[in-house]
Amino acid sequence: MRQETFTILFLMRKGRPKKNGLASVYARITTGSLRQEFYFHCEGKPELWNQKKERMMGTSRLAQKVNEMLDEFRVQILDIRSKLLAEGYAANAAQIKQRYLNPTCNTMMLIAGLTDYAKRRQGEVDVRITQRTADKYERLCATSNSSRPARQDTDNRSHLGRIRTDGARGARR
């Protein structure tokens, strides 16, 4: 089994400083070819930022605080990645970001709840909803259970209407 690359990079948006003169520090997590970038509420002076070292230079209180936040963030991300791997997940960048931003959220509970809801709605076909609506719920459940994006339904487009080219009334132009 080939080991996937994993990197944590910190970068500062020097081109967009705030009114107080501080610029935001972002984290970029890369696993394999997937990367996620997000802001984790850390700001510093752009003139003190060293991109090569990915740290603030100097001994000011702000520089020490920012460097401490960067170290804590790196430890948290490594801990989240090791927990995801221990739980049997692939631990890609999107999963790490989701777990960091919302550690108590359990997406499997959401998917199970959505599946139950779709089954209940299936029983209401021809009473409260149409079969087409029930099928949409089923497709939503199927795509949330898989990791690939939902495919668009191109087969059934009769509800969109037709574009008439014969010049008859009702033609779209």
One Martini backbone bead per residue (centre of mass of N, CA, C, O) as a GRO file, in nm:
protein
  173
    1MET     BB    1   0.093   0.038   0.025
    2ARG     BB    2   0.063   0.365  -0.047
    3GLN     BB    3   0.173   0.656   0.073
    4GLU     BB    4   0.038   0.950   0.158
    5THR     BB    5   0.050   1.269   0.140
    6PHE     BB    6   0.135   1.520   0.407
    7THR     BB    7   0.042   1.869   0.461
    8ILE     BB    8   0.133   2.178   0.636
    9LEU     BB    9   0.040   2.514   0.555
   10PHE     BB   10   0.143   2.850   0.602
   11LEU     BB   11  -0.035   3.160   0.519
   12MET     BB   12  -0.021   3.500   0.414
   13ARG     BB   13  -0.239   3.778   0.344
   14LYS     BB   14  -0.079   4.058   0.242
   15GLY     BB   15  -0.283   4.193   0.025
   16ARG     BB   16  -0.517   4.178   0.284
   17PRO     BB   17  -0.535   4.396   0.497
   18LYS     BB   18  -0.652   4.533   0.760
   19LYS     BB   19  -0.721   4.823   0.926
   20ASN     BB   20  -0.502   4.736   1.161
   21GLY     BB   21  -0.262   4.580   0.971
   22LEU     BB   22  -0.356   4.296   0.969
   23ALA     BB   23  -0.307   3.958   0.871
   24SER     BB   24  -0.407   3.661   0.753
   25VAL     BB   25  -0.388   3.322   0.855
   26TYR     BB   26  -0.341   3.027   0.674
   27ALA     BB   27  -0.440   2.691   0.606
   28ARG     BB   28  -0.282   2.410   0.431
   29ILE     BB   29  -0.416   2.100   0.340
   30THR     BB   30  -0.243   1.802   0.218
   31THR     BB   31  -0.374   1.511   0.037
   32GLY     BB   32  -0.220   1.436  -0.208
   33SER     BB   33  -0.439   1.616  -0.432
   34LEU     BB   34  -0.585   1.727  -0.180
   35ARG     BB   35  -0.705   2.058  -0.086
   36GLN     BB   36  -0.724   2.273   0.208
   37GLU     BB   37  -0.846   2.601   0.295
   38PHE     BB   38  -0.813   2.794   0.609
   39TYR     BB   39  -0.935   2.987   0.864
   40PHE     BB   40  -0.802   3.023   1.226
   41HIS     BB   41  -0.786   3.296   1.383
   42CYS     BB   42  -0.515   3.446   1.254
   43GLU     BB   43  -0.296   3.729   1.323
   44GLY     BB   44  -0.055   3.955   1.154
   45LYS     BB   45   0.232   4.102   1.065
   46PRO     BB   46   0.359   4.121   0.749
   47GLU     BB   47   0.663   4.216   0.817
   48LEU     BB   48   0.705   3.942   1.016
   49TRP     BB   49   0.670   3.741   0.790
   50ASN     BB   50   0.790   3.397   0.723
   51GLN     BB   51   0.742   3.176   0.471
   52LYS     BB   52   0.972   2.970   0.494
   53LYS     BB   53   0.899   2.920   0.815
   54GLU     BB   54   0.601   2.980   0.895
   55ARG     BB   55   0.657   3.259   1.064
   56MET     BB   56   0.713   3.476   1.312
   57MET     BB   57   0.913   3.739   1.370
   58GLY     BB   58   1.037   3.776   1.674
   59THR     BB   59   0.951   3.894   2.036
   60SER     BB   60   0.681   3.966   2.039
   61ARG     BB   61   0.374   3.905   2.159
   62LEU     BB   62   0.239   3.851   1.884
   63ALA     BB   63   0.447   3.649   1.770
   64GLN     BB   64   0.422   3.441   1.997
   65LYS     BB   65   0.117   3.389   1.967
   66VAL     BB   66   0.115   3.296   1.673
   67ASN     BB   67   0.319   3.061   1.704
   68GLU     BB   68   0.149   2.910   1.911
   69MET     BB   69  -0.099   2.868   1.728
   70LEU     BB   70   0.048   2.706   1.510
   71ASP     BB   71   0.136   2.471   1.692
   72GLU     BB   72  -0.146   2.390   1.790
   73PHE     BB   73  -0.264   2.332   1.514
   74ARG     BB   74  -0.070   2.109   1.427
   75VAL     BB   75  -0.142   1.917   1.657
   76GLN     BB   76  -0.444   1.892   1.596
   77ILE     BB   77  -0.419   1.778   1.306
   78LEU     BB   78  -0.253   1.527   1.378
   79ASP     BB   79  -0.466   1.412   1.570
   80ILE     BB   80  -0.700   1.392   1.371
   81ARG     BB   81  -0.559   1.206   1.170
   82SER     BB   82  -0.504   0.969   1.364
   83LYS     BB   83  -0.803   0.920   1.434
   84LEU     BB   84  -0.906   0.863   1.148
   85LEU     BB   85  -0.718   0.620   1.097
   86ALA     BB   86  -0.821   0.454   1.347
   87GLU     BB   87  -1.130   0.456   1.227
   88GLY     BB   88  -1.082   0.400   0.895
   89TYR     BB   89  -1.010   0.642   0.746
   90ALA     BB   90  -0.847   0.833   0.498
   91ALA     BB   91  -0.768   1.126   0.578
   92ASN     BB   92  -0.849   1.374   0.431
   93ALA     BB   93  -0.872   1.710   0.400
   94ALA     BB   94  -1.183   1.730   0.435
   95GLN     BB   95  -1.205   1.563   0.698
   96ILE     BB   96  -1.017   1.735   0.869
   97LYS     BB   97  -1.169   2.000   0.844
   98GLN     BB   98  -1.441   1.903   0.953
   99ARG     BB   99  -1.332   1.808   1.232
  100TYR     BB  100  -1.218   2.085   1.318
  101LEU     BB  101  -1.481   2.267   1.284
  102ASN     BB  102  -1.666   1.988   1.377
  103PRO     BB  103  -1.617   1.755   1.622
  104THR     BB  104  -1.935   1.668   1.701
  105CYS     BB  105  -2.003   1.587   1.425
  106ASN     BB  106  -2.219   1.331   1.281
  107THR     BB  107  -2.271   1.227   0.962
  108MET     BB  108  -2.403   0.947   0.999
  109MET     BB  109  -2.661   1.051   1.138
  110LEU     BB  110  -2.762   1.221   0.903
  111ILE     BB  111  -2.785   0.996   0.693
  112ALA     BB  112  -2.981   0.820   0.854
  113GLY     BB  113  -3.205   1.033   0.877
  114LEU     BB  114  -3.244   1.071   0.571
  115THR     BB  115  -3.325   0.779   0.509
  116ASP     BB  116  -3.577   0.770   0.687
  117TYR     BB  117  -3.724   1.003   0.550
  118ALA     BB  118  -3.739   0.874   0.268
  119LYS     BB  119  -3.912   0.630   0.357
  120ARG     BB  120  -4.155   0.793   0.458
  121ARG     BB  121  -4.210   0.940   0.185
  122GLN     BB  122  -4.267   0.684   0.017
  123GLY     BB  123  -4.549   0.634   0.170
  124GLU     BB  124  -4.669   0.926   0.032
  125VAL     BB  125  -4.737   0.834  -0.231
  126ASP     BB  126  -5.024   0.983  -0.372
  127VAL     BB  127  -5.090   1.173  -0.119
  128ARG     BB  128  -4.848   1.415  -0.092
  129ILE     BB  129  -4.659   1.292  -0.316
  130THR     BB  130  -4.455   1.220  -0.567
  131GLN     BB  131  -4.248   1.001  -0.718
  132ARG     BB  132  -4.034   1.208  -0.797
  133THR     BB  133  -3.973   1.311  -0.511
  134ALA     BB  134  -3.890   1.038  -0.393
  135ASP     BB  135  -3.651   0.998  -0.589
  136LYS     BB  136  -3.487   1.239  -0.487
  137TYR     BB  137  -3.440   1.129  -0.205
  138GLU     BB  138  -3.291   0.873  -0.294
  139ARG     BB  139  -3.058   1.017  -0.442
  140LEU     BB  140  -2.957   1.172  -0.198
  141CYS     BB  141  -2.882   0.922  -0.032
  142ALA     BB  142  -2.689   0.792  -0.236
  143THR     BB  143  -2.485   1.037  -0.249
  144SER     BB  144  -2.424   1.051   0.066
  145ASN     BB  145  -2.301   0.752   0.077
  146SER     BB  146  -2.118   0.852  -0.132
  147SER     BB  147  -1.819   1.013  -0.275
  148ARG     BB  148  -1.960   1.088  -0.522
  149PRO     BB  149  -2.105   1.283  -0.726
  150ALA     BB  150  -2.383   1.390  -0.848
  151ARG     BB  151  -2.588   1.312  -1.097
  152GLN     BB  152  -2.752   1.417  -1.361
  153ASP     BB  153  -3.081   1.441  -1.480
  154THR     BB  154  -3.132   1.373  -1.838
  155ASP     BB  155  -3.394   1.199  -1.902
  156ASN     BB  156  -3.614   1.394  -1.737
  157ARG     BB  157  -3.725   1.689  -1.933
  158SER     BB  158  -4.038   1.750  -1.977
  159HIS     BB  159  -4.078   1.999  -1.769
  160LEU     BB  160  -3.918   2.227  -1.945
  161GLY     BB  161  -3.978   2.212  -2.225
  162ARG     BB  162  -3.998   2.342  -2.554
  163ILE     BB  163  -3.829   2.446  -2.835
  164ARG     BB  164  -3.954   2.640  -3.088
  165THR     BB  165  -3.886   2.666  -3.460
  166ASP     BB  166  -4.174   2.723  -3.632
  167GLY     BB  167  -4.323   3.001  -3.516
  168ALA     BB  168  -4.510   2.944  -3.310
  169ARG     BB  169  -4.686   2.979  -3.054
  170GLY     BB  170  -4.467   2.998  -2.774
  171ALA     BB  171  -4.203   3.075  -2.858
  172ARG     BB  172  -3.874   3.084  -2.798
  173ARG     BB  173  -3.610   3.361  -2.795
   0.00000   0.00000   0.00000
